[in-house]
Coordinates of C-alpha atoms and ligand atoms in Angstrom, one line a residue:
X254 CA -122.6 30.0 -19.0
X255 CA -124.0 28.1 -16.0
X256 CA -122.7 29.1 -12.6
X257 CA -122.7 26.2 -10.2
X258 CA -121.5 25.9 -6.6
X259 CA -121.9 23.1 -4.1
X260 CA -121.9 24.4 -0.5
X261 CA -121.7 22.4 2.7
X262 CA -123.1 22.8 6.2
X263 CA -120.9 20.7 8.5
X264 CA -123.3 20.6 11.4
X265 CA -126.1 18.8 9.5
X266 CA -123.9 17.5 6.6
X267 CA -126.3 19.3 4.2
X268 CA -125.4 20.4 0.7
X269 CA -126.8 23.6 -0.6
X270 CA -126.6 24.2 -4.4
X271 CA -126.3 27.6 -6.1
X272 CA -127.2 27.6 -9.8
X273 CA -127.0 30.8 -11.8
X274 CA -127.2 32.0 -15.4
X275 CA -124.1 34.3 -16.0
X276 CA -125.7 36.3 -18.8
X277 CA -128.8 37.4 -16.9
X278 CA -127.2 37.1 -13.4
X279 CA -130.4 35.3 -12.2
X280 CA -129.9 32.5 -9.7
X281 CA -131.6 29.9 -7.6
X282 CA -130.5 28.2 -4.4
X283 CA -131.5 24.6 -3.5
X284 CA -131.8 23.7 0.2
X285 CA -130.3 26.7 2.0
X286 CA -129.5 26.2 5.7
X287 CA -130.6 28.8 8.2
X288 CA -127.2 29.2 9.9
X289 CA -125.4 29.5 6.5
X290 CA -127.5 32.3 5.1
X291 CA -124.8 34.9 5.8
X292 CA -122.3 32.9 3.9
X293 CA -124.6 32.1 1.0
X294 CA -125.7 35.8 0.7
X295 CA -122.0 36.8 0.6
X296 CA -121.2 34.3 -2.2
X297 CA -124.2 35.4 -4.3
X298 CA -123.1 39.1 -3.9
X299 CA -119.5 38.3 -4.7
X300 CA -120.5 36.4 -7.9
X301 CA -122.7 39.3 -8.9
X302 CA -125.9 37.2 -9.0
X303 CA -129.5 38.0 -8.1
X304 CA -131.3 35.3 -6.2
X305 CA -134.8 34.7 -7.6
X306 CA -135.9 31.5 -5.8
X307 CA -134.9 29.3 -2.9
X308 CA -136.0 25.8 -3.7
X309 CA -136.6 23.0 -1.2
X310 CA -136.2 19.4 -2.1
X311 CA -138.5 18.6 0.9
X312 CA -139.4 19.5 4.5
X313 CA -136.1 18.7 6.3
X314 CA -135.9 17.1 9.7
X315 CA -132.2 17.8 10.4
X316 CA -131.8 21.5 9.8
X317 CA -133.9 24.6 9.4
X318 CA -134.2 26.1 5.9
X319 CA -132.7 29.5 5.2
X320 CA -135.6 30.3 2.8
X321 CA -137.4 32.8 4.9
X322 CA -134.2 34.6 6.1
X323 CA -133.0 34.9 2.4
X324 CA -136.4 36.2 1.4
X325 CA -136.0 38.9 4.1
X326 CA -132.5 39.8 3.2
X327 CA -132.3 39.4 -0.6
X328 CA -136.0 39.5 -1.6
X329 CA -135.9 36.0 -3.1
X330 CA -139.1 34.0 -3.3
X331 CA -139.8 30.6 -1.8
X332 CA -140.8 27.5 -3.7
X333 CA -141.7 24.2 -2.1
X334 CA -143.7 21.2 -3.2
X335 CA -147.4 21.6 -2.9
X336 CA -147.5 18.2 -1.3
X337 CA -145.2 19.4 1.6
X338 CA -148.0 21.2 3.4
X339 CA -146.1 24.3 4.3
X340 CA -147.3 27.9 4.9
X341 CA -145.4 31.0 3.7
X342 CA -144.3 29.8 0.3
X343 CA -144.7 31.9 -2.8
X344 CA -144.9 29.0 -5.2
X345 CA -146.4 25.5 -4.4
X346 CA -144.6 23.4 -6.9
X347 CA -146.3 20.6 -8.9
X348 CA -144.8 17.8 -10.9
X349 CA -143.7 19.1 -14.3
X350 CA -143.3 22.7 -13.2
X351 CA -140.3 24.6 -14.5
X352 CA -138.3 27.0 -12.4
X353 CA -136.5 29.5 -14.7
X354 CA -133.4 31.5 -14.1
X355 CA -132.2 33.5 -17.1
X356 CA -132.1 31.1 -20.1
X357 CA -131.8 28.0 -17.9
X358 CA -134.4 26.1 -16.0
X359 CA -135.0 23.2 -13.5
X360 CA -137.8 20.7 -14.1
X361 CA -139.7 19.7 -11.0
X362 CA -140.1 15.9 -10.6
X363 CA -142.2 14.6 -7.8
X364 CA -140.1 11.8 -6.1
X365 CA -142.0 10.9 -2.9
X366 CA -140.9 8.2 -0.5
X367 CA -138.6 9.8 2.0
X368 CA -141.5 12.3 2.6
X369 CA -144.7 13.0 0.7
X370 CA -143.4 16.2 -0.7
X371 CA -140.0 15.2 -2.0
X372 CA -138.9 16.8 -5.2
X373 CA -136.0 16.1 -7.6
X374 CA -134.9 19.1 -9.6
X375 CA -133.6 18.2 -13.1
X376 CA -131.5 20.7 -15.1
X377 CA -132.9 21.6 -18.5
X378 CA -130.3 19.6 -20.5
X379 CA -130.5 16.6 -18.1
X380 CA -126.8 16.8 -17.2
X381 CA -127.5 17.3 -13.5
X382 CA -130.2 16.4 -11.0
X383 CA -130.7 17.4 -7.4
X384 CA -132.2 14.4 -5.6
X385 CA -132.7 15.7 -2.1
X386 CA -133.0 12.7 0.3
X387 CA -134.3 10.4 -2.4
X388 CA -131.1 9.0 -3.9
X389 CA -128.0 9.5 -1.7
X390 CA -124.5 8.5 -2.9
X391 CA -124.7 4.6 -2.6
X392 CA -127.7 5.1 -0.3
X393 CA -131.1 6.5 0.0
X394 CA -133.1 8.7 2.4
X395 CA -134.7 7.0 5.4
X396 CA -138.3 6.1 5.2
X397 CA -139.2 5.5 8.9
X398 CA -140.7 9.0 9.8
X399 CA -142.5 12.0 8.1
X400 CA -144.8 10.0 5.9
X401 CA -141.9 7.8 4.8
X402 CA -142.8 5.0 2.4
X403 CA -140.2 2.6 1.2
X404 CA -142.3 1.3 -1.7
X405 CA -143.0 4.8 -2.9
X406 CA -139.3 5.8 -2.7
X407 CA -138.2 2.7 -4.7
X408 CA -140.7 3.5 -7.4
X409 CA -139.7 7.2 -7.5
X410 CA -136.0 6.3 -8.0
X411 CA -136.7 3.6 -10.6
X412 CA -139.2 5.6 -12.7
X413 CA -138.1 9.2 -12.2
X414 CA -134.3 9.2 -11.5
X415 CA -132.8 6.0 -13.0
X416 CA -134.8 6.9 -16.2
X417 CA -132.5 10.0 -16.7
X418 CA -129.5 9.7 -19.0
X419 CA -126.8 7.4 -17.6
X420 CA -124.3 10.3 -17.6
X421 CA -126.6 12.6 -15.6
X422 CA -124.8 13.7 -12.4
X423 CA -126.8 13.3 -9.2
X424 CA -126.3 15.7 -6.4
X425 CA -127.8 14.7 -3.0
X426 CA -129.0 16.8 -0.1
X427 CA -126.5 15.1 2.3
X428 CA -123.5 13.1 2.5
X429 CA -122.0 11.9 5.8
X430 CA -118.6 10.8 4.4
X431 CA -117.7 13.9 2.4
X432 CA -118.6 12.4 -1.0
X433 CA -119.9 15.0 -3.3
X434 CA -121.5 13.7 -6.5
X435 CA -122.5 10.5 -8.3
X436 CA -124.2 9.6 -11.6
X437 CA -127.2 7.6 -12.8
X438 CA -125.0 4.9 -14.2
X439 CA -123.1 4.5 -11.0
X440 CA -126.1 4.3 -8.7
X441 CA -127.9 2.0 -11.1
X442 CA -125.0 -0.4 -10.9
X443 CA -123.6 0.1 -7.4
X444 CA -126.2 1.4 -5.1
X445 CA -126.5 -1.4 -2.5
X446 CA -130.1 -0.7 -1.8
X447 CA -131.6 0.4 -5.0
X448 CA -129.2 -0.7 -7.8
X449 CA -128.4 -3.9 -9.6
X450 CA -131.2 -6.4 -9.4
X451 CA -132.7 -5.1 -6.1
X452 CA -136.5 -5.3 -6.4
X453 CA -139.1 -3.4 -4.5
X454 CA -139.5 -6.1 -1.8
X455 CA -135.7 -6.2 -1.3
X456 CA -135.6 -2.5 -0.8
X457 CA -138.5 -2.6 1.6
X458 CA -136.8 -5.3 3.6
X459 CA -133.6 -3.4 3.7
X460 CA -135.2 -0.2 4.9
X461 CA -137.3 -2.0 7.6
X462 CA -134.1 -3.2 9.3
X463 CA -132.0 0.0 9.2
X464 CA -132.7 0.8 12.9
X465 CA -131.6 4.4 12.7
X466 CA -131.5 6.8 15.7
X467 CA -134.2 9.5 16.0
X468 CA -132.9 12.7 14.2
X469 CA -131.6 15.1 16.8
X470 CA -133.2 18.3 15.5
X471 CA -136.5 16.9 14.2
X472 CA -138.7 18.5 16.9
X473 CA -137.3 21.9 16.2
X474 CA -136.6 21.6 12.5
X475 CA -139.9 20.2 11.1
X476 CA -142.2 22.9 12.7
X477 CA -139.8 25.7 11.5
X478 CA -139.6 24.2 8.0
X479 CA -143.4 24.0 7.8
X480 CA -143.2 27.8 8.1
X481 CA -140.4 28.0 5.4
X482 CA -137.8 28.7 8.1
X483 CA -139.5 31.7 9.8
X484 CA -138.4 31.7 13.4
X485 CA -141.0 31.2 16.0
X486 CA -140.8 33.1 19.3
X487 CA -137.3 31.9 20.1
X488 CA -134.5 34.4 19.5
X489 CA -133.0 34.2 16.0
X490 CA -129.5 32.8 16.1
X491 CA -128.6 34.6 12.9
X492 CA -128.6 38.2 14.2
X493 CA -125.9 40.3 12.6
X494 CA -123.7 42.7 14.6
X495 CA -125.1 46.2 14.2
X496 CA -122.4 48.5 15.6
X497 CA -121.6 49.6 12.0
X498 CA -123.0 48.9 8.5
X499 CA -120.8 45.8 8.1
X500 CA -120.4 43.5 5.1
X501 CA -119.7 39.8 5.5
X502 CA -117.5 38.2 2.9
X503 CA -117.6 34.7 1.6
X504 CA -114.1 34.4 3.0
X505 CA -115.7 34.8 6.5
X506 CA -114.5 38.3 7.4
X507 CA -116.6 41.3 8.5
X508 CA -115.7 44.5 6.7
X509 CA -116.4 48.2 7.2
X510 CA -116.2 50.8 4.5
X511 CA -113.4 53.5 4.8
X512 CA -115.9 56.4 4.6
X513 CA -117.8 55.0 7.6
X514 CA -114.6 54.6 9.6
X515 CA -113.4 58.1 8.8
X516 CA -116.7 59.5 10.1
X517 CA -116.8 57.3 13.2
X518 CA -113.1 57.3 14.3
X519 CA -114.1 58.2 17.9
X520 CA -116.5 55.2 18.2
X521 CA -114.0 52.5 17.5
X522 CA -110.4 51.5 18.2
X523 CA -108.2 51.3 15.1
X524 CA -105.7 48.5 15.3
X525 CA -102.8 48.8 12.9
X526 CA -101.1 45.4 12.4
X527 CA -98.2 46.5 10.1
X528 CA -94.6 46.5 11.2
X529 CA -93.3 49.6 13.1
X530 CA -91.3 50.9 10.1
X531 CA -94.4 50.7 7.9
X532 CA -96.5 52.5 10.6
X533 CA -94.0 55.4 10.6
X534 CA -93.4 55.0 6.8
X535 CA -94.6 57.0 3.8
X536 CA -98.2 55.7 3.9
X537 CA -98.6 57.1 7.3
X538 CA -101.3 55.8 9.7
X539 CA -104.9 56.6 10.8
X540 CA -105.2 59.1 13.6
X541 CA -105.3 57.4 17.0
X542 CA -104.3 54.0 15.6
X543 CA -102.8 51.5 18.0
X544 CA -99.8 49.5 16.6
X545 CA -99.6 45.8 17.3
X546 CA -97.7 43.9 14.5
X547 CA -99.6 40.9 13.2
X548 CA -96.9 38.5 14.4
X549 CA -97.4 39.7 18.0
X550 CA -101.2 40.0 18.0
X551 CA -102.1 36.6 19.4
X552 CA -99.7 37.2 22.4
X553 CA -100.7 40.8 23.0
X554 CA -104.5 40.7 22.3
X555 CA -105.2 40.8 26.0
X556 CA -103.6 44.3 26.2
X557 CA -106.5 45.6 24.1
X558 CA -109.5 46.9 26.0
X559 CA -112.9 45.6 25.0
X560 CA -114.8 48.8 25.5
X561 CA -115.0 49.7 21.8
X562 CA -115.3 47.7 18.5
X563 CA -111.9 47.2 16.8
X564 CA -111.2 47.9 13.1
X565 CA -108.0 46.2 11.9
X566 CA -105.8 48.0 9.3
X567 CA -102.7 47.1 7.4
X568 CA -101.2 48.0 4.1
X569 CA -103.5 46.3 1.6
X570 CA -106.2 44.7 3.8
X571 CA -105.1 41.1 3.9
X572 CA -102.9 40.9 7.1
X573 CA -105.7 42.8 8.9
X574 CA -108.3 40.3 7.7
X575 CA -106.3 37.6 9.4
X576 CA -106.0 39.9 12.4
X577 CA -109.8 39.9 12.8
X578 CA -109.8 36.1 13.0
X579 CA -107.1 36.2 15.7
X580 CA -109.1 38.8 17.7
X581 CA -112.3 36.7 17.4
X582 CA -110.3 33.7 18.7
X583 CA -109.1 35.8 21.6
X584 CA -112.8 36.6 22.5
X585 CA -113.4 39.9 20.8
X586 CA -116.9 40.0 19.2
X587 CA -117.1 43.4 17.6
X588 CA -114.2 43.3 15.0
X589 CA -114.0 44.3 11.4
X590 CA -111.4 44.6 8.7
X591 CA -110.7 47.8 6.6
X592 CA -110.7 46.4 3.0
X593 CA -108.0 47.8 0.9
X594 CA -106.0 48.9 3.9
X595 CA -103.9 52.1 3.9
X596 CA -103.4 51.9 0.2
X597 CA -107.1 52.4 -0.5
X598 CA -107.4 54.8 2.4
X599 CA -104.8 57.1 1.0
X600 CA -106.0 56.5 -2.6
X601 CA -109.4 57.9 -1.5
X602 CA -107.7 61.0 0.0
X603 CA -108.6 60.2 3.6
X604 CA -106.7 61.8 6.5
X605 CA -103.5 60.3 7.9
X606 CA -100.9 61.2 10.5
X607 CA -97.3 61.1 9.4
X608 CA -96.4 59.7 6.0
X609 CA -95.2 61.4 2.8
X610 CA -97.3 64.1 1.2
Ligands
FE248 FE1 -134.5 14.7 4.8

């Protein structure tokens, strides 16, 4: 079975695609975004996948790739077009190469025009293609910087993408209106720049007169992407908190393991967000825990000192997950949830005050 997820970075309107082979658990990630690496790594872990490759469709001008950071964290390897001129890649892809994950694979098709090194990745059965900034939904990538060449882009689309089966779904690297997917048939018919009877000269004329603003992040993004996303001297913005061995969930919550908490009770403030009758009820509570019921937390957050990190606790771990979000909103930076709550804590035989034996 194919595992497929479309992920979105709202800052740059970039789509990142996760493809995995369920049987072997091998996966690839197309166009990861630096600032979303934590999220993507959490999803890969929660789905039980192992990331083999990060794949770039091209050297992006609007965001920094997460390829280098993912390689550091997950041991994945980096694949980029040989024509992209980058340093630090493990595989310089050529037209016709195949990137395998389990029993599945992606075919590399060179589709230059937006940049020299643009690649479209076509799934083995030709039901899906990842077109980068070549074909966008009812649009195309711009051709006015980074070796852009409108004639080359037109030829790439007509010969390498519109030649795929009509039903083949096309997934772009961006969409600025929230549209998610299109197909070869749709774009052939309805793409205002590239579809219908539009000829090469029509397309070139269209692109010449687009008059787009200079991309905001180009001066930062292109040099970083030429290093596969390895940060330069500037401080990395993706540093994780290190007050405990924390785990970040795809749901966006930091978690700390019960055994760590039990061994480090003195170093943190335990915040119990259950109701008072639960706090003094049969499950008991963790020694030293401060009680602030979830419904009162937003109001009373300022009562809590900021001298120690806070670990939020409830019965099963869901109300306390919400509590971490409330605390972050109130300006607390070092917060984590206790997954499984008091149920798991007691189930693991950890110490409590009060409660039934
Ligand atoms: Fe681009």
